[in-house]
Amino acid sequence: MPLLKIVNPATHAVVARVPADTAASIRKKYQLARAAQPAWAQTPLAQRIDALIRFREKIVARREELAKILTREVGKPIAQSRNELNGVLGRIDFFVNHVSKAGRDEVVFADRGEKLEEKISHEPLGVIANISAWNYPYFVGSNVFVPALLTGNAVLYKPSEFATLSGLEIGRMFHQSGVPEDVFVPVIGGGEAGAALLKQPVDGVFFTGSYATGRKVAAAAGIRMIKVQLELGGKDPIYVCDDADVEAAAAGIADGAFYNAGQSCCAVERLYVHESIYVPFVEAFVAAVRGFKVGDPMHDDTYIGPLARKPQLAVLKRQVADARKKGARLLTGGRPLARTGNYFAPTVFSDVNHQMELMREESFGPIIGIQQVKNDAEAVRLMNDTEYGLTAGVYTPDRKRAEAILAQIKSGSVYWNCCDRVSPRLPWSGVGHSGIGLTLSTYGIQTFLRPKAWHLRSL
Ligand code: NAD
């Protein structure tokens, strides 16, 4: 078996070498999952729920150890790794508490005279492929595999090659919790393993990752007439109105832009500020960013660690050079840090415009551009001037004004006086290059079920 090298992004040390799957082992895993799925679907829901509750208990019991594994392989500051593990508990609770209702049979019409009944039942899709990203392996993974398992599907789970150790731990905890080994099956490897997985006759593909890879997944799976769900990137904007509390908005948005070194799908990546508060806002924002502690992700007080993937440093350098060439003002940062590890200095530009890559391409790093706007109409136009549409937000004390602006924005989620936020109770979806389909909320349970229409006429 080929070996996958796991490298610590903070030190460049090799942390582990893990056996990777081959096309043949993936085919075998698929066949075993296919054979195991019907019995899992017939397992009483209460038993499936119990298994998920035990899985939750294992996360709680091993939280510190799991956080360290995650930090070691993706470079996420340890406090943020703990946050991710804590946050996943609420998601599991939501799914566990809502699964029975989402899967319940529903009689939608009954007429005694006509002796006719119409009913909807819900069946699991079958065997699904869950190809995942590294930036929040527990979050984005659990959005898929928790409801998928609860609704009776078998899951072939391919964690990102950059979050393999966490993916293997997730598998181990499921198996120890009573989910059969052939029902939740980690598939280990990089893009080639993902591509080989897509060659299997699965019943659905649930992908989280970049737009570039999402296109390949859509091309491979779309012609197969199976469910394809793509949760992709973003270039998420925030607009700060003239009546906003400058200090509070600056602090909140800086966190939304730089948390996890900006490597969140819903990180704030573009900032529009009303001209009347532009100067004080930019000053407060830069001060907030300069206050972030950059360093060893294993330290409790580190806020910004290294980037998970080394090639992203080159992407950021290119965006910096392009922005400078086109007249943006560099206010802080702008280069990789002179230390071992994939560190990039937190970077803020003002005086940016939409000719710059920084305002068009997903950065996925600790960098942001701030652009001045004259009024709400200009802000709306610029916020919508993107191929993406994951989230967008407005800061103002005036709810009516915020709602009027947000109603015009083309994106899956909108925020008023908050950002970079995900709730298990609300659907998570994207517009345009941010993807198709959704996770979370009760819709995010139903997406793993196939509604069956029953036309029943008694004689
Ligand atoms: P990526 O696209 O590089 O990889 C995602 C997954 O696809 C990995 O598991 C990878 O091994 C696999 N893969 C690569 N090539 C493949 C192929 N040809 N066929 C099948 N699978 C293949 O993305 P990433 O770097 O892991 O994650 C970062 C991206 O994910 C960012 O764009 C981010 O915005 C996005 N993201 C989106 C959400 C969301 O909810 N919308 C959440 C998290 C991350």
Coordinates of C-alpha atoms and ligand atoms in Angstrom, one line a residue:
M1 CA 0.0 0.0 0.0
P2 CA 1.3 3.5 -0.7
L3 CA 2.1 5.7 2.3
L4 CA 0.6 9.2 2.8
K5 CA 3.0 11.6 4.5
I6 CA 1.4 13.8 7.2
V7 CA 3.4 17.0 7.7
N8 CA 3.0 19.5 10.5
P9 CA 2.4 22.9 8.9
A10 CA 4.0 24.7 11.8
T11 CA 7.3 22.8 11.8
H12 CA 7.4 21.0 8.5
A13 CA 8.2 17.8 10.5
V14 CA 6.7 14.5 9.3
V15 CA 4.1 13.6 11.9
A16 CA 3.1 10.2 10.5
R17 CA 3.0 8.0 7.5
V18 CA -0.4 6.5 6.9
P19 CA -1.3 3.6 4.5
A20 CA -3.3 5.1 1.6
D21 CA -6.1 3.4 -0.4
T22 CA -5.6 2.2 -3.9
A23 CA -8.3 2.0 -6.7
A24 CA -8.6 -1.7 -5.8
S25 CA -9.0 -1.2 -2.0
I26 CA -11.6 1.6 -2.7
R27 CA -13.6 -0.8 -4.9
K28 CA -13.5 -3.4 -2.1
K29 CA -14.6 -0.8 0.5
Y30 CA -17.5 0.2 -1.7
Q31 CA -18.6 -3.4 -2.2
L32 CA -18.5 -4.0 1.6
A33 CA -20.5 -0.8 2.3
R34 CA -23.1 -1.7 -0.4
A35 CA -23.6 -5.1 1.3
A36 CA -23.8 -3.6 4.8
Q37 CA -26.1 -0.7 4.1
P38 CA -29.5 -2.5 4.0
A39 CA -29.0 -3.9 7.5
W40 CA -28.0 -0.5 8.9
A41 CA -31.1 1.0 7.3
Q42 CA -33.3 -1.6 9.0
T43 CA -31.6 -1.1 12.4
P44 CA -34.2 0.7 14.5
L45 CA -33.7 4.5 14.5
A46 CA -33.3 4.4 18.3
Q47 CA -30.2 2.2 17.9
R48 CA -28.7 4.5 15.3
I49 CA -29.4 7.5 17.6
D50 CA -27.7 5.6 20.5
A51 CA -24.6 5.0 18.4
L52 CA -24.4 8.7 17.5
I53 CA -24.8 9.7 21.2
R54 CA -21.9 7.3 22.1
F55 CA -19.9 8.9 19.3
R56 CA -20.6 12.3 20.9
E57 CA -19.5 11.0 24.3
K58 CA -16.3 9.9 22.8
I59 CA -15.6 13.3 21.4
V60 CA -16.2 14.8 24.8
A61 CA -14.0 12.2 26.6
R62 CA -11.1 12.6 24.1
R63 CA -11.5 16.3 23.3
E64 CA -8.0 17.5 24.3
E65 CA -6.3 14.6 22.5
L66 CA -8.4 15.1 19.4
A67 CA -7.7 18.9 19.4
K68 CA -3.9 18.2 19.6
I69 CA -4.1 15.8 16.6
L70 CA -6.1 18.3 14.6
T71 CA -3.7 21.2 15.4
R72 CA -0.7 19.0 14.6
E73 CA -1.9 18.2 11.1
V74 CA -3.7 21.4 10.0
G75 CA -1.9 24.0 12.1
K76 CA -5.1 25.4 13.6
P77 CA -4.5 27.2 16.9
I78 CA -5.3 24.8 19.7
A79 CA -8.0 27.0 21.2
Q80 CA -9.8 27.0 17.8
S81 CA -9.4 23.2 17.5
R82 CA -11.2 22.9 20.9
N83 CA -13.9 25.3 19.7
E84 CA -14.5 23.1 16.7
L85 CA -14.8 20.0 18.8
N86 CA -17.2 21.8 21.2
G87 CA -19.2 23.1 18.3
V88 CA -19.7 19.7 16.8
L89 CA -21.6 18.6 19.9
G90 CA -24.4 21.0 19.2
R91 CA -24.6 19.8 15.6
I92 CA -24.9 16.2 16.7
D93 CA -27.6 17.2 19.2
F94 CA -29.6 19.0 16.6
F95 CA -29.5 16.1 14.1
V96 CA -30.3 13.5 16.9
N97 CA -33.3 15.6 18.1
H98 CA -34.8 16.2 14.6
V99 CA -34.1 13.0 12.7
S100 CA -37.3 11.2 13.7
K101 CA -39.5 14.0 12.5
A102 CA -37.6 14.5 9.2
G103 CA -38.0 10.8 8.3
R104 CA -41.5 10.3 9.5
D105 CA -44.2 9.1 7.0
E106 CA -46.7 11.7 6.1
V107 CA -50.2 11.2 4.9
V108 CA -50.9 14.2 2.7
F109 CA -54.4 13.3 1.4
A110 CA -57.1 10.8 2.5
D111 CA -60.6 10.5 1.1
R112 CA -62.8 7.8 2.5
G113 CA -65.4 8.3 -0.3
E114 CA -62.8 7.8 -3.0
K115 CA -61.0 5.3 -0.9
L116 CA -57.8 7.0 -1.7
E117 CA -54.8 7.8 0.4
E118 CA -51.6 9.7 -0.6
K119 CA -48.6 9.2 1.5
I120 CA -44.9 10.2 1.5
S121 CA -42.3 7.9 3.0
H122 CA -38.5 8.5 3.2
E123 CA -35.8 6.1 2.3
P124 CA -32.1 6.5 2.7
L125 CA -30.2 7.2 -0.5
G126 CA -28.0 4.1 0.0
V127 CA -24.2 4.3 -0.1
I128 CA -22.9 7.9 -0.3
A129 CA -19.4 9.3 -0.9
N130 CA -18.5 12.1 1.5
I131 CA -15.4 13.9 0.1
S132 CA -14.3 16.5 2.6
A133 CA -12.1 19.6 3.2
W134 CA -9.4 20.0 5.8
N135 CA -10.2 23.4 7.3
Y136 CA -12.9 22.2 9.7
P137 CA -12.9 18.4 9.3
Y138 CA -15.2 17.8 12.3
F139 CA -17.6 20.6 11.3
V140 CA -18.0 20.0 7.6
G141 CA -17.7 16.2 8.1
S142 CA -20.4 16.1 10.7
N143 CA -22.8 18.2 8.5
V144 CA -22.8 15.2 6.2
F145 CA -21.9 12.0 8.0
V146 CA -24.0 12.5 11.1
P147 CA -27.4 13.0 9.3
A148 CA -26.4 10.5 6.6
L149 CA -25.8 7.7 9.2
L150 CA -28.8 8.6 11.3
T151 CA -31.0 8.3 8.2
G152 CA -29.7 4.8 7.4
N153 CA -27.0 5.5 4.7
A154 CA -23.6 3.9 4.5
V155 CA -20.8 6.5 4.2
L156 CA -17.5 6.2 2.3
Y157 CA -15.8 9.1 4.0
K158 CA -12.7 10.6 2.3
P159 CA -11.2 13.1 4.7
S160 CA -8.8 15.6 3.1
E161 CA -5.3 14.3 2.8
F162 CA -4.4 17.3 5.1
A163 CA -6.8 16.1 7.8
T164 CA -6.2 12.3 7.5
L165 CA -5.4 11.6 11.2
S166 CA -8.6 13.3 12.3
G167 CA -10.5 11.4 9.7
L168 CA -9.1 8.1 11.0
E169 CA -10.0 9.1 14.6
I170 CA -13.6 9.9 13.5
G171 CA -13.7 6.4 11.9
R172 CA -12.3 4.8 15.1
M173 CA -14.8 6.6 17.3
F174 CA -17.8 5.6 15.1
H175 CA -16.8 1.9 15.1
Q176 CA -16.3 2.0 18.9
S177 CA -19.8 3.5 19.2
G178 CA -21.6 0.7 17.4
V179 CA -21.6 2.0 13.8
P180 CA -20.4 -1.1 11.8
E181 CA -17.0 -0.9 10.1
D182 CA -18.5 -1.3 6.7
V183 CA -21.2 1.4 7.3
F184 CA -18.8 4.2 8.1
V185 CA -15.7 3.6 6.0
P186 CA -12.7 6.1 5.9
V187 CA -11.1 6.2 2.4
I188 CA -7.5 7.5 2.7
G189 CA -5.6 9.5 0.2
G190 CA -5.5 12.6 -1.9
G191 CA -7.3 13.7 -5.1
E192 CA -6.6 10.4 -6.9
A193 CA -8.4 8.6 -4.0
G194 CA -11.3 11.0 -4.4
A195 CA -11.5 10.4 -8.1
A196 CA -11.3 6.6 -7.7
L197 CA -14.1 6.8 -5.1
L198 CA -16.3 8.7 -7.6
K199 CA -15.8 5.8 -10.1
Q200 CA -17.8 3.5 -7.7
P201 CA -21.6 3.3 -8.3
V202 CA -22.5 5.3 -5.2
D203 CA -26.0 6.7 -4.7
G204 CA -24.9 10.3 -3.8
V205 CA -21.8 12.5 -3.6
F206 CA -21.5 15.1 -0.9
F207 CA -18.4 17.2 -1.5
T208 CA -16.9 20.0 0.5
G209 CA -13.9 21.8 -1.0
S210 CA -12.8 24.3 -3.6
Y211 CA -14.7 25.5 -6.7
A212 CA -11.9 24.1 -8.9
T213 CA -12.3 20.6 -7.5
G214 CA -16.0 20.9 -7.2
R215 CA -16.2 21.3 -11.0
K216 CA -14.3 18.0 -11.5
V217 CA -16.6 16.3 -9.0
A218 CA -19.7 17.6 -10.7
A219 CA -18.4 16.5 -14.1
A220 CA -17.6 13.0 -12.8
A221 CA -20.9 12.5 -10.9
G222 CA -23.4 14.6 -12.7
I223 CA -23.8 12.3 -15.7
R224 CA -24.5 9.4 -13.4
M225 CA -28.0 10.6 -12.3
I226 CA -27.1 10.6 -8.6
K227 CA -27.5 13.2 -6.1
V228 CA -24.6 15.7 -6.2
Q229 CA -24.1 18.2 -3.5
L230 CA -21.2 20.7 -3.6
E231 CA -20.3 23.0 -0.7
L232 CA -17.6 25.2 -2.2
G233 CA -15.7 28.4 -1.6
G234 CA -16.6 32.0 -1.0
K235 CA -15.5 35.6 -1.3
D236 CA -17.7 36.8 1.4
P237 CA -18.4 40.6 1.8
I238 CA -19.3 42.8 4.7
Y239 CA -20.7 46.3 4.4
V240 CA -20.2 48.7 7.3
C241 CA -22.8 51.5 7.2
D242 CA -22.2 55.1 8.3
D243 CA -24.2 54.6 11.5
A244 CA -22.2 51.5 12.7
D245 CA -20.3 51.4 16.0
V246 CA -16.9 51.6 14.4
E247 CA -14.8 50.0 17.2
A248 CA -17.2 47.1 17.7
A249 CA -17.7 46.5 14.0
A250 CA -13.9 46.6 13.4
A251 CA -13.2 44.1 16.2
G252 CA -16.0 41.7 15.2
I253 CA -15.1 41.8 11.5
A254 CA -11.4 41.4 12.1
D255 CA -12.2 38.2 14.0
G256 CA -14.5 37.0 11.1
A257 CA -11.7 37.6 8.6
F258 CA -8.7 36.2 10.5
Y259 CA -10.1 33.4 12.6
N260 CA -8.3 30.1 11.6
A261 CA -5.9 32.3 9.6
G262 CA -8.8 33.2 7.2
Q263 CA -9.2 29.6 6.2
S264 CA -12.9 29.4 6.6
C265 CA -15.3 29.0 3.7
C266 CA -17.3 31.9 5.3
A267 CA -14.3 34.0 6.4
V268 CA -14.9 37.7 5.6
E269 CA -12.8 38.3 2.4
R270 CA -14.1 41.7 1.2
L271 CA -14.9 44.8 3.2
Y272 CA -16.9 47.8 2.1
V273 CA -17.0 50.8 4.4
H274 CA -19.1 53.9 4.1
E275 CA -17.0 57.0 3.2
S276 CA -18.1 59.0 6.2
I277 CA -16.5 56.5 8.7
Y278 CA -13.8 55.0 6.3
V279 CA -10.8 56.6 8.0
P280 CA -11.6 55.8 11.6
F281 CA -12.8 52.3 10.7
V282 CA -9.6 51.4 8.8
E283 CA -7.6 52.7 11.7
A284 CA -9.6 50.6 14.2
F285 CA -9.5 47.5 12.0
V286 CA -5.7 47.6 11.5
A287 CA -5.2 48.1 15.2
A288 CA -7.4 45.0 15.9
V289 CA -5.4 42.9 13.3
R290 CA -2.1 44.1 14.7
G291 CA -3.3 42.9 18.1
F292 CA -3.7 39.2 17.0
K293 CA -1.1 36.9 18.4
V294 CA 0.7 34.9 15.6
G295 CA 2.7 31.9 16.7
D296 CA 2.9 28.3 17.6
P297 CA -0.5 26.8 17.2
M298 CA 0.0 24.5 20.2
H299 CA 0.1 27.6 22.5
D300 CA -3.2 28.4 24.2
D301 CA -3.0 32.1 23.4
T302 CA -2.1 31.9 19.7
Y303 CA -4.8 33.3 17.5
I304 CA -3.1 32.9 14.1
G305 CA -1.1 29.9 13.2
P306 CA 0.4 28.7 10.0
L307 CA -1.5 28.0 6.8
A308 CA -2.4 24.3 6.4
R309 CA -1.1 24.1 2.9
K310 CA 2.3 25.5 1.8
P311 CA 1.2 26.3 -1.9
Q312 CA -1.3 28.8 -0.5
L313 CA 1.6 31.1 0.5
A314 CA 2.3 31.6 -3.2
V315 CA -1.4 32.4 -3.9
L316 CA -1.3 35.1 -1.2
K317 CA 2.0 36.5 -2.5
R318 CA 0.5 36.8 -5.9
Q319 CA -2.6 38.6 -4.6
V320 CA -0.4 41.0 -2.7
A321 CA 1.8 41.8 -5.7
D322 CA -1.2 42.3 -7.9
A323 CA -3.0 44.6 -5.4
R324 CA 0.2 46.7 -5.0
K325 CA 0.7 46.9 -8.7
K326 CA -2.9 48.2 -9.2
G327 CA -2.6 50.9 -6.5
A328 CA -3.8 49.4 -3.2
R329 CA -2.3 50.6 0.0
L330 CA -0.6 48.0 2.2
L331 CA -1.4 48.8 5.8
T332 CA 0.1 45.8 7.6
G333 CA 1.7 42.5 6.7
G334 CA 2.1 41.6 3.1
R335 CA 4.6 38.7 3.2
P336 CA 5.4 35.3 4.6
L337 CA 7.0 35.4 8.0
A338 CA 10.7 34.6 8.3
R339 CA 10.3 31.4 10.4
T340 CA 9.8 27.7 9.8
G341 CA 6.3 26.8 8.9
N342 CA 3.7 28.1 6.5
Y343 CA 3.2 31.5 8.2
F344 CA 1.9 34.5 6.4
A345 CA 1.7 37.9 8.2
P346 CA -1.9 39.1 8.8
T347 CA -2.4 41.5 5.9
V348 CA -4.7 44.5 5.4
F349 CA -5.0 46.6 2.2
S350 CA -7.1 49.7 1.8
D351 CA -7.9 51.6 -1.5
V352 CA -8.7 48.3 -3.3
N353 CA -11.0 47.8 -6.2
H354 CA -12.6 45.0 -8.2
Q355 CA -9.8 44.9 -10.8
M356 CA -7.6 43.3 -8.1
E357 CA -7.4 39.5 -7.6
L358 CA -7.6 40.2 -3.9
M359 CA -11.3 41.3 -4.4
R360 CA -12.2 38.6 -6.8
E361 CA -10.5 35.3 -6.1
E362 CA -10.9 33.3 -2.9
S363 CA -7.8 34.1 -0.7
F364 CA -8.2 31.5 2.0
G365 CA -5.6 33.1 4.1
P366 CA -5.0 36.0 6.6
I367 CA -5.5 38.8 4.1
I368 CA -8.3 41.3 3.3
G369 CA -9.0 44.4 1.3
I370 CA -11.1 47.4 2.4
Q371 CA -12.9 49.5 -0.2
Q372 CA -14.7 52.8 0.4
V373 CA -18.3 53.2 -0.8
K374 CA -20.6 56.2 -1.2
N375 CA -23.9 54.7 -0.3
D376 CA -26.0 51.5 0.2
A377 CA -26.7 51.1 -3.5
E378 CA -23.0 51.1 -4.4
A379 CA -22.3 48.6 -1.5
V380 CA -25.0 46.2 -2.8
R381 CA -23.7 46.4 -6.3
L382 CA -20.1 45.6 -5.2
M383 CA -21.2 42.9 -2.8
N384 CA -23.0 41.1 -5.7
D385 CA -20.1 41.6 -8.1
T386 CA -18.7 38.1 -7.5
E387 CA -19.0 34.6 -8.9
Y388 CA -19.5 33.3 -5.4
G389 CA -22.4 33.6 -2.9
L390 CA -21.9 31.9 0.4
T391 CA -22.4 34.6 3.0
A392 CA -22.7 38.4 3.3
G393 CA -23.3 40.8 6.1
V394 CA -24.1 44.4 7.1
Y395 CA -23.2 46.3 10.2
T396 CA -25.6 49.0 11.3
P397 CA -27.9 49.5 14.3
D398 CA -30.8 49.9 11.9
R399 CA -32.5 46.5 11.3
K400 CA -34.8 47.8 8.6
R401 CA -31.9 49.2 6.6
A402 CA -29.9 46.0 7.1
E403 CA -32.8 43.8 6.0
A404 CA -33.5 46.0 2.9
I405 CA -29.8 45.6 1.9
L406 CA -29.5 41.9 2.7
A407 CA -32.7 41.1 0.7
Q408 CA -30.9 42.3 -2.4
I409 CA -27.8 40.1 -1.8
K410 CA -27.3 36.9 -3.7
S411 CA -25.9 34.5 -1.1
G412 CA -26.9 31.4 0.9
S413 CA -26.6 33.1 4.3
V414 CA -26.8 36.8 5.4
Y415 CA -25.8 38.4 8.6
W416 CA -26.8 41.5 10.5
N417 CA -24.1 42.7 13.0
C418 CA -22.3 39.4 12.9
C419 CA -20.3 37.3 10.5
D420 CA -18.4 34.0 10.0
R421 CA -21.2 32.2 11.8
V422 CA -22.9 28.8 11.2
S423 CA -26.0 27.5 13.0
P424 CA -27.2 23.9 12.9
R425 CA -30.8 25.2 12.9
L426 CA -30.3 27.1 9.6
P427 CA -29.6 25.7 6.1
W428 CA -26.0 26.1 4.9
S429 CA -25.9 26.7 1.1
G430 CA -24.3 28.7 -1.6
V431 CA -25.2 30.5 -4.7
G432 CA -23.1 30.4 -8.0
H433 CA -19.6 29.1 -7.5
S434 CA -20.3 28.5 -3.8
G435 CA -22.1 25.4 -4.7
I436 CA -25.3 23.5 -5.0
G437 CA -27.5 21.7 -2.4
L438 CA -27.3 22.3 1.3
T439 CA -26.4 20.9 4.7
L440 CA -27.7 21.6 8.3
S441 CA -31.3 22.4 9.5
T442 CA -34.0 19.9 8.9
Y443 CA -33.5 20.3 5.1
G444 CA -30.0 19.0 5.8
I445 CA -31.5 15.8 7.2
Q446 CA -34.0 15.4 4.4
T447 CA -31.3 15.7 1.8
F448 CA -30.0 12.2 2.8
L449 CA -33.5 10.7 2.2
R450 CA -35.4 10.0 -1.0
P451 CA -39.1 10.8 -0.7
K452 CA -41.3 8.1 -2.1
A453 CA -44.8 8.9 -3.2
W454 CA -47.5 6.4 -2.3
H455 CA -50.9 6.4 -4.2
L456 CA -53.0 3.9 -2.2
R457 CA -56.5 3.0 -3.3
S458 CA -58.4 0.5 -1.2
L459 CA -61.1 -1.7 -2.9
Ligands
NAD1 P1 -9.9 20.9 -2.3 O1 -10.9 21.1 -3.3 O2 -8.5 21.0 -2.6 O3 -10.1 19.4 -1.7 C1 -11.3 18.9 -1.2 C2 -11.4 17.4 -1.2 O4 -11.4 17.0 -2.6 C3 -10.1 16.7 -0.6 O5 -10.6 15.6 0.1 C4 -9.3 16.3 -1.9 O6 -8.5 15.2 -1.6 C5 -10.5 15.9 -2.8 N1 -10.1 15.9 -4.3 C6 -9.1 16.6 -4.9 N2 -9.2 16.3 -6.2 C7 -10.2 15.5 -6.4 C8 -10.8 14.9 -7.6 N3 -10.3 15.1 -8.8 N4 -11.9 14.1 -7.4 C9 -12.4 13.9 -6.2 N5 -11.9 14.4 -5.1 C10 -10.8 15.2 -5.2 O7 -10.3 21.8 -1.1 P2 -9.6 22.0 0.3 O8 -8.3 22.7 0.2 O9 -9.6 20.7 1.1 O10 -10.6 22.9 1.1 C11 -10.7 24.3 1.0 C12 -11.9 24.7 0.1 O11 -13.0 24.2 0.7 C13 -12.0 26.2 0.1 O12 -12.4 26.7 -1.2 C14 -13.2 26.5 1.1 O13 -13.9 27.6 0.9 C15 -14.0 25.2 0.8 N6 -14.9 24.9 1.9 C16 -16.3 25.1 1.7 C17 -17.2 24.9 2.8 C18 -18.6 25.1 2.6 O14 -19.4 24.7 3.5 N7 -19.1 25.8 1.6 C19 -16.7 24.4 4.0 C20 -15.3 24.2 4.1 C21 -14.4 24.5 3.1

